[in-house]
Structures are given as C-alpha cells and as structure tokens.
The first five atom37 places (N, CA, C, CB, O) and aatype in JSON, in Angstrom:
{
  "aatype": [20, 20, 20, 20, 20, 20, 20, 20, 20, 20, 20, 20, 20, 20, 20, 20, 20, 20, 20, 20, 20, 20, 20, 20, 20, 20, 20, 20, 20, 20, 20, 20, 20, 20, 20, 20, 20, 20, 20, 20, 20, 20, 20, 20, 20, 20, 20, 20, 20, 20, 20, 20, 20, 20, 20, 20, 20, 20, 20, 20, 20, 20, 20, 20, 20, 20, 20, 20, 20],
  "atom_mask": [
    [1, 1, 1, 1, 1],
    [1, 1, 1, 1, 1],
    [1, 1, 1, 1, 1],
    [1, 1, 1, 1, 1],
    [1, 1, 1, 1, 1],
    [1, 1, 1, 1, 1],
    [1, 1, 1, 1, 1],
    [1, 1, 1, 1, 1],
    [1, 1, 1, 1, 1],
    [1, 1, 1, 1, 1],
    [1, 1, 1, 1, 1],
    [1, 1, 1, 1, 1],
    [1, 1, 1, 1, 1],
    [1, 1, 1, 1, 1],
    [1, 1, 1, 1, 1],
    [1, 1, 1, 1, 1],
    [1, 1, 1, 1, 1],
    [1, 1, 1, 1, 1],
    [1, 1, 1, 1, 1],
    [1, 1, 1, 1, 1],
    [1, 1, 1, 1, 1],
    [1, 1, 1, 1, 1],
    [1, 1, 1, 1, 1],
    [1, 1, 1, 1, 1],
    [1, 1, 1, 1, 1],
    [1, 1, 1, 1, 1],
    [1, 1, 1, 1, 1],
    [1, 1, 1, 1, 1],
    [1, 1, 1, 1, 1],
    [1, 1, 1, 1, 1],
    [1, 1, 1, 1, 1],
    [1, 1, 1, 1, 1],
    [1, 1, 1, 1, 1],
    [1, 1, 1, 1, 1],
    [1, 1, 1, 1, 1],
    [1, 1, 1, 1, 1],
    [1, 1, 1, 1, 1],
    [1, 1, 1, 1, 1],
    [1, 1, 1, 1, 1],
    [1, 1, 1, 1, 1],
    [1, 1, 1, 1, 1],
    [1, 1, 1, 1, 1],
    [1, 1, 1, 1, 1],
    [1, 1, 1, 1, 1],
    [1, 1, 1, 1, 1],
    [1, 1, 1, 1, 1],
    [1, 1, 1, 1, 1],
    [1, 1, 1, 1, 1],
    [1, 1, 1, 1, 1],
    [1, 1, 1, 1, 1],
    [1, 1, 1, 1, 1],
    [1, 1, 1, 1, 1],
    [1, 1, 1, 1, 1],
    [1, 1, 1, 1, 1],
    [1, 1, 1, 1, 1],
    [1, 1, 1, 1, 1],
    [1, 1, 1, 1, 1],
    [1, 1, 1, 1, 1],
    [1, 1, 1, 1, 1],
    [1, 1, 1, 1, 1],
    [1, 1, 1, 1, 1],
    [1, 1, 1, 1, 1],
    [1, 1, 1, 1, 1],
    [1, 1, 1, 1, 1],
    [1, 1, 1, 1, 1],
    [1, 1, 1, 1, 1],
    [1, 1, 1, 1, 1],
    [1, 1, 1, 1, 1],
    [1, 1, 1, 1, 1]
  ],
  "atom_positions": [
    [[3.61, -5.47, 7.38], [3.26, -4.12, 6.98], [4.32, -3.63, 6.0], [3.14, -3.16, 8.22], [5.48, -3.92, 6.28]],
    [[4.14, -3.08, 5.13], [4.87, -2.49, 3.75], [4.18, -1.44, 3.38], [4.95, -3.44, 2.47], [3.08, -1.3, 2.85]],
    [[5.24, -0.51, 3.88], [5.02, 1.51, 3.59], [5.79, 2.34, 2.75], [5.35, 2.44, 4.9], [6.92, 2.79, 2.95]],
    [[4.88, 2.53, 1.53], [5.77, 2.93, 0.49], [5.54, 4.22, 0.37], [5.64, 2.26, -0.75], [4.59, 4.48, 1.1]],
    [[6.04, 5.42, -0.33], [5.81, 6.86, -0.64], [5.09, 6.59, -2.22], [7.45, 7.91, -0.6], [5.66, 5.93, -3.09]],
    [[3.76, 7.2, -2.4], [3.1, 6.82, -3.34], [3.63, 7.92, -4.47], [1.59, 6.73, -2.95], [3.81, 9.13, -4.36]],
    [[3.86, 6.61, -6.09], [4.41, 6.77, -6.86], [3.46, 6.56, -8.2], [5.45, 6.12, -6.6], [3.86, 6.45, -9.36]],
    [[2.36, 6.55, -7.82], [1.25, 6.04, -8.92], [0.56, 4.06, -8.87], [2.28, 6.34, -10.64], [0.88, 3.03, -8.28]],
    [[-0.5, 4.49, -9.9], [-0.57, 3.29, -10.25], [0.03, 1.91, -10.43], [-0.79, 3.48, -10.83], [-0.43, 0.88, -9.94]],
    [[1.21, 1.99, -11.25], [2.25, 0.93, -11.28], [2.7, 0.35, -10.66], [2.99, 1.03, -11.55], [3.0, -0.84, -10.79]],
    [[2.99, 1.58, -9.15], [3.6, 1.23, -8.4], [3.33, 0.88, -7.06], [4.21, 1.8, -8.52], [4.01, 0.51, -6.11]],
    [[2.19, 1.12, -7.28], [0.77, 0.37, -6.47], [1.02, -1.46, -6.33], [-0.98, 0.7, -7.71], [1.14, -2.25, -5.39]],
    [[1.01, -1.57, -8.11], [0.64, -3.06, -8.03], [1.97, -3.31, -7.93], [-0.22, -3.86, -9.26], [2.01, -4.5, -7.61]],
    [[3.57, -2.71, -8.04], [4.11, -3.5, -7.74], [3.9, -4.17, -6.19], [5.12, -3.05, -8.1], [3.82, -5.34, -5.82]],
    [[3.85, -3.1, -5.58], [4.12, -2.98, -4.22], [3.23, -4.0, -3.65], [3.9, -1.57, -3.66], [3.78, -4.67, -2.78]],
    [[1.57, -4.42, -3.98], [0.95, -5.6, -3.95], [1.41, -6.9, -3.99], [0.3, -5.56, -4.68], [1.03, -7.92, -3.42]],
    [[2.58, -6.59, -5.03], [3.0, -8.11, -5.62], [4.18, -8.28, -4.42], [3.73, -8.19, -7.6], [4.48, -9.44, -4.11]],
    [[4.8, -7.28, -3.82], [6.23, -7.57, -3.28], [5.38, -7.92, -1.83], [7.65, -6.06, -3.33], [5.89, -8.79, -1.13]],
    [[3.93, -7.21, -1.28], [3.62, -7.77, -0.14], [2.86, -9.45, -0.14], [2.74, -6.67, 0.45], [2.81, -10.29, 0.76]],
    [[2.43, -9.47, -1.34], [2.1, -10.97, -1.5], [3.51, -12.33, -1.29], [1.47, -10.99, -3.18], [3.67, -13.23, -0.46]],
    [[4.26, -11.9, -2.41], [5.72, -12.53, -1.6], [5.74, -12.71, -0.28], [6.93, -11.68, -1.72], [5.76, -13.84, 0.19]],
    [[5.75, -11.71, 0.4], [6.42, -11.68, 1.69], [5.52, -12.75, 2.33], [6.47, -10.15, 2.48], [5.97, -13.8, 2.81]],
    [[4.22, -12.41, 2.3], [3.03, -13.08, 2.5], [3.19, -14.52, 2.69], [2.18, -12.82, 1.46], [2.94, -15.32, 3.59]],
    [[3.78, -14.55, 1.3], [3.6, -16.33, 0.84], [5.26, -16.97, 1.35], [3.3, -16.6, -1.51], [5.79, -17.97, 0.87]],
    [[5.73, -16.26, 2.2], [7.42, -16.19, 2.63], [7.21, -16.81, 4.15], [8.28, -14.28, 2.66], [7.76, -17.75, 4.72]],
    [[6.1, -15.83, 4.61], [6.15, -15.92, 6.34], [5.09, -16.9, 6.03], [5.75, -14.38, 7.57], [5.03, -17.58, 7.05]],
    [[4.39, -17.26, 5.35], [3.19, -18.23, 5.93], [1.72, -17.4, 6.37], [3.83, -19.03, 7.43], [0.81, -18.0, 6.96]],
    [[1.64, -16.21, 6.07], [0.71, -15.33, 6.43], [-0.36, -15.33, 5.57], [1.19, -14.15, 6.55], [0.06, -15.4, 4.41]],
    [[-1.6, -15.28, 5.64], [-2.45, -14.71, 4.93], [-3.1, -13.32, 4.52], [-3.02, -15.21, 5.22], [-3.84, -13.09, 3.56]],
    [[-2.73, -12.64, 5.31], [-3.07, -11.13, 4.8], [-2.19, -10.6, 6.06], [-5.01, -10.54, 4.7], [-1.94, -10.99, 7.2]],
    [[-1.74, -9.1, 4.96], [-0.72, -8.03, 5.48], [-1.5, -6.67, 5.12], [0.92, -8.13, 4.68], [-2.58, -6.51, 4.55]],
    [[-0.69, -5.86, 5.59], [-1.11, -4.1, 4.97], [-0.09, -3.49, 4.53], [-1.67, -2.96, 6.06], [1.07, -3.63, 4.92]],
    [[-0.61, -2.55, 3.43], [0.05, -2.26, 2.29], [-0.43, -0.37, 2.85], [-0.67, -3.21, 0.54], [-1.61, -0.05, 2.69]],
    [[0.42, 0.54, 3.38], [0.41, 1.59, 3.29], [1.29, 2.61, 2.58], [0.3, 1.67, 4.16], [2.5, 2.4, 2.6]],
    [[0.82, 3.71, 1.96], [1.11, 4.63, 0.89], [1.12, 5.61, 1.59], [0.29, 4.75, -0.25], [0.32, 5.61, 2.52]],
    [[2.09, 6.93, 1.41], [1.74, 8.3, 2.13], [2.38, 8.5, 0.66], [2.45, 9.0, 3.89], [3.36, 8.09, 0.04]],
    [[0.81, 9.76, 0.35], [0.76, 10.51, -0.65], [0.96, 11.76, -0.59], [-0.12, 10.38, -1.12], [0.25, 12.38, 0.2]],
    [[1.92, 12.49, -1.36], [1.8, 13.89, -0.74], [1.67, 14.47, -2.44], [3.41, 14.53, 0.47], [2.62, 15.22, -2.69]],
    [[1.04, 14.36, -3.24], [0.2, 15.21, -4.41], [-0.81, 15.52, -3.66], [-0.32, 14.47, -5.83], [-1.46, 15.26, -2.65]],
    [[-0.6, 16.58, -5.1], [-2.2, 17.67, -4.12], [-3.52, 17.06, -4.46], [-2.52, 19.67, -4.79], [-3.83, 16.59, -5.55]],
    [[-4.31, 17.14, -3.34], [-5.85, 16.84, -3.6], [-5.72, 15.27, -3.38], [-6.52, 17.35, -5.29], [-6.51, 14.51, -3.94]],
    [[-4.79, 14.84, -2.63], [-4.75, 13.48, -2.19], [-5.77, 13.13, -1.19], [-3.48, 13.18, -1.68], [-5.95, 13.92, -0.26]],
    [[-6.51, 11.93, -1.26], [-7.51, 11.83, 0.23], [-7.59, 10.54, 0.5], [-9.14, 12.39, 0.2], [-7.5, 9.63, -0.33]],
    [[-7.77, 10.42, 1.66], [-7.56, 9.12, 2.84], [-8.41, 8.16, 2.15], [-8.16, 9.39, 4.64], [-9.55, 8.54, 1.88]],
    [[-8.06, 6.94, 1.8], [-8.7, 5.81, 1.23], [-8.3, 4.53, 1.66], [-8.58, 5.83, -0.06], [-7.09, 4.34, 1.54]],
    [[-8.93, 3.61, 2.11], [-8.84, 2.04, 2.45], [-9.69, 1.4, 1.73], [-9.12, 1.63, 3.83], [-10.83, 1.8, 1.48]],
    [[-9.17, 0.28, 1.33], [-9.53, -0.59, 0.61], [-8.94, -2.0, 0.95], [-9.29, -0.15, -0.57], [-7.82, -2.12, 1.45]],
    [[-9.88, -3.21, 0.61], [-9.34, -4.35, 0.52], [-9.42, -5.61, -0.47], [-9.58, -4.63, 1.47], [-10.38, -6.32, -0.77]],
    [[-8.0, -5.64, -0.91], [-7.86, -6.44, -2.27], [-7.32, -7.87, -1.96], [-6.79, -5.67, -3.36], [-6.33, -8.21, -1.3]],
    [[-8.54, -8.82, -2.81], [-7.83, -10.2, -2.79], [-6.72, -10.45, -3.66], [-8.73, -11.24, -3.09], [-6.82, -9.83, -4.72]],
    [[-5.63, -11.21, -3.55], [-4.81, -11.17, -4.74], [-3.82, -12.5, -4.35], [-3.97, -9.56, -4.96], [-2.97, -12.62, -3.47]],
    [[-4.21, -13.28, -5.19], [-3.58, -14.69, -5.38], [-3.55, -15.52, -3.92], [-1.97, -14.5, -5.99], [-2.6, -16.16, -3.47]],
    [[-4.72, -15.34, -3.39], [-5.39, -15.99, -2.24], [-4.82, -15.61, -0.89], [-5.31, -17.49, -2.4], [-4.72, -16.42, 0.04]],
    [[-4.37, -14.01, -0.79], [-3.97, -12.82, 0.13], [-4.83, -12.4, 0.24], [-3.13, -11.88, -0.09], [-5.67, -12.51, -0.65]],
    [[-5.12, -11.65, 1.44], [-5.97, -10.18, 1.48], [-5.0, -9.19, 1.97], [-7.38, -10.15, 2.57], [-4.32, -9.52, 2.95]],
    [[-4.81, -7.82, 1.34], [-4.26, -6.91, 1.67], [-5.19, -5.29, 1.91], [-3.26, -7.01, 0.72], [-5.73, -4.42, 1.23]],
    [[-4.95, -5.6, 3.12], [-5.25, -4.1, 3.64], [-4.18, -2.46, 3.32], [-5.22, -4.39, 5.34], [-3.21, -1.9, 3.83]],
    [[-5.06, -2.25, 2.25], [-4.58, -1.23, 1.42], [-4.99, 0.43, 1.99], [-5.23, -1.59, -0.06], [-6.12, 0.91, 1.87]],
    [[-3.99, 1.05, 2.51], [-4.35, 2.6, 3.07], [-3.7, 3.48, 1.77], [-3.46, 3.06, 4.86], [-2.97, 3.28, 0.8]],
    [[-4.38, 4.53, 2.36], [-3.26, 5.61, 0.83], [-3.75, 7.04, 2.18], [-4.48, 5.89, -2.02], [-4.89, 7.46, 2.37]],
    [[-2.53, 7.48, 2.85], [-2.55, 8.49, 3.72], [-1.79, 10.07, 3.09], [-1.79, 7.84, 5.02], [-0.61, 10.26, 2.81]],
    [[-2.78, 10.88, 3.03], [-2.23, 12.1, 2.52], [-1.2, 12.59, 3.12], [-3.05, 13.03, 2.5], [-1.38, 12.39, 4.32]],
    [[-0.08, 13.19, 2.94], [0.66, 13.98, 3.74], [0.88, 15.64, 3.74], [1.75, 13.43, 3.57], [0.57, 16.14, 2.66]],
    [[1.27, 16.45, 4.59], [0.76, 18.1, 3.91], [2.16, 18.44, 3.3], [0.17, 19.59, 5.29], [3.23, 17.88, 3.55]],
    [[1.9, 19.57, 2.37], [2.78, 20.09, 1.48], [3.91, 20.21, 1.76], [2.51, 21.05, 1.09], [4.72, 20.44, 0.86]],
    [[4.38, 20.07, 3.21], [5.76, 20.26, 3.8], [6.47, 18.58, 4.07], [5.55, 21.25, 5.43], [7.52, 18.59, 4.71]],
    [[6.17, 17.78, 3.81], [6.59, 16.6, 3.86], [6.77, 15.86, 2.31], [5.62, 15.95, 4.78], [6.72, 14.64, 2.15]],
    [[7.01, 16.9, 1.17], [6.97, 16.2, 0.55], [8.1, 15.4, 0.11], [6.45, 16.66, -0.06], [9.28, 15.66, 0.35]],
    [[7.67, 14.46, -0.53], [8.75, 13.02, -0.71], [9.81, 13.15, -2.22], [7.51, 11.3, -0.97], [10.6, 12.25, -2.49]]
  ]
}
C-alpha cells in the first residue's frame, strides 16, 4: 500500500511508477495506490490500472477543508 497527499496528475504517475517498483521488488503482483485529496470539489474515485504487468488499485479519498495538506 502507498499513500500519497494528492499533488496532481504528474504525480499520480509518478507514484504508479514508485508502486510498480516496489511491486517488482517484493515479487507481488498488484498493490494499492491511495491519494487523500483535499482541493475543493474533490470526489471519491477507484479505479484499476494495468501497468507493466501490475494491477494497481487506485483510490483518490477527499479530505474536508480542515485537514488540509
């Protein structure tokens, strides 16, 4: 599991690429990749991306205006 404070796009895919590493480190085939977003009008999204023969379980969790990062 790899929980980052969401920083955009970019930093999305880095964060893909650093859980694929890990991935391809432990011998694992799929991990989860969670984000807590605290911009406004943020909303709860899962998704799942193949990526260089990983699957990553991708969350993006809103957080409220008082937690911001």
């Amino acid at each position: 599991i790899e929980c980052k404070v969401w920083r955009g796009a970019a930093y999305r895919e880095e964060g893909r690429q650093q859980l694929v590493n890990y991935l391809k480190n432990e011998g694992l085939a799929h991990g989860y990749l969670v984000f807590f977003n605290s911009t406004q009008r943020a909303a709860y999204s899962f998704s799942t991306v193949d990526l260089l023969e990983k699957q990553i379980y991708e969350y993006l969790i809103p957080l409220p205006e008082q937690f911001d990062a």
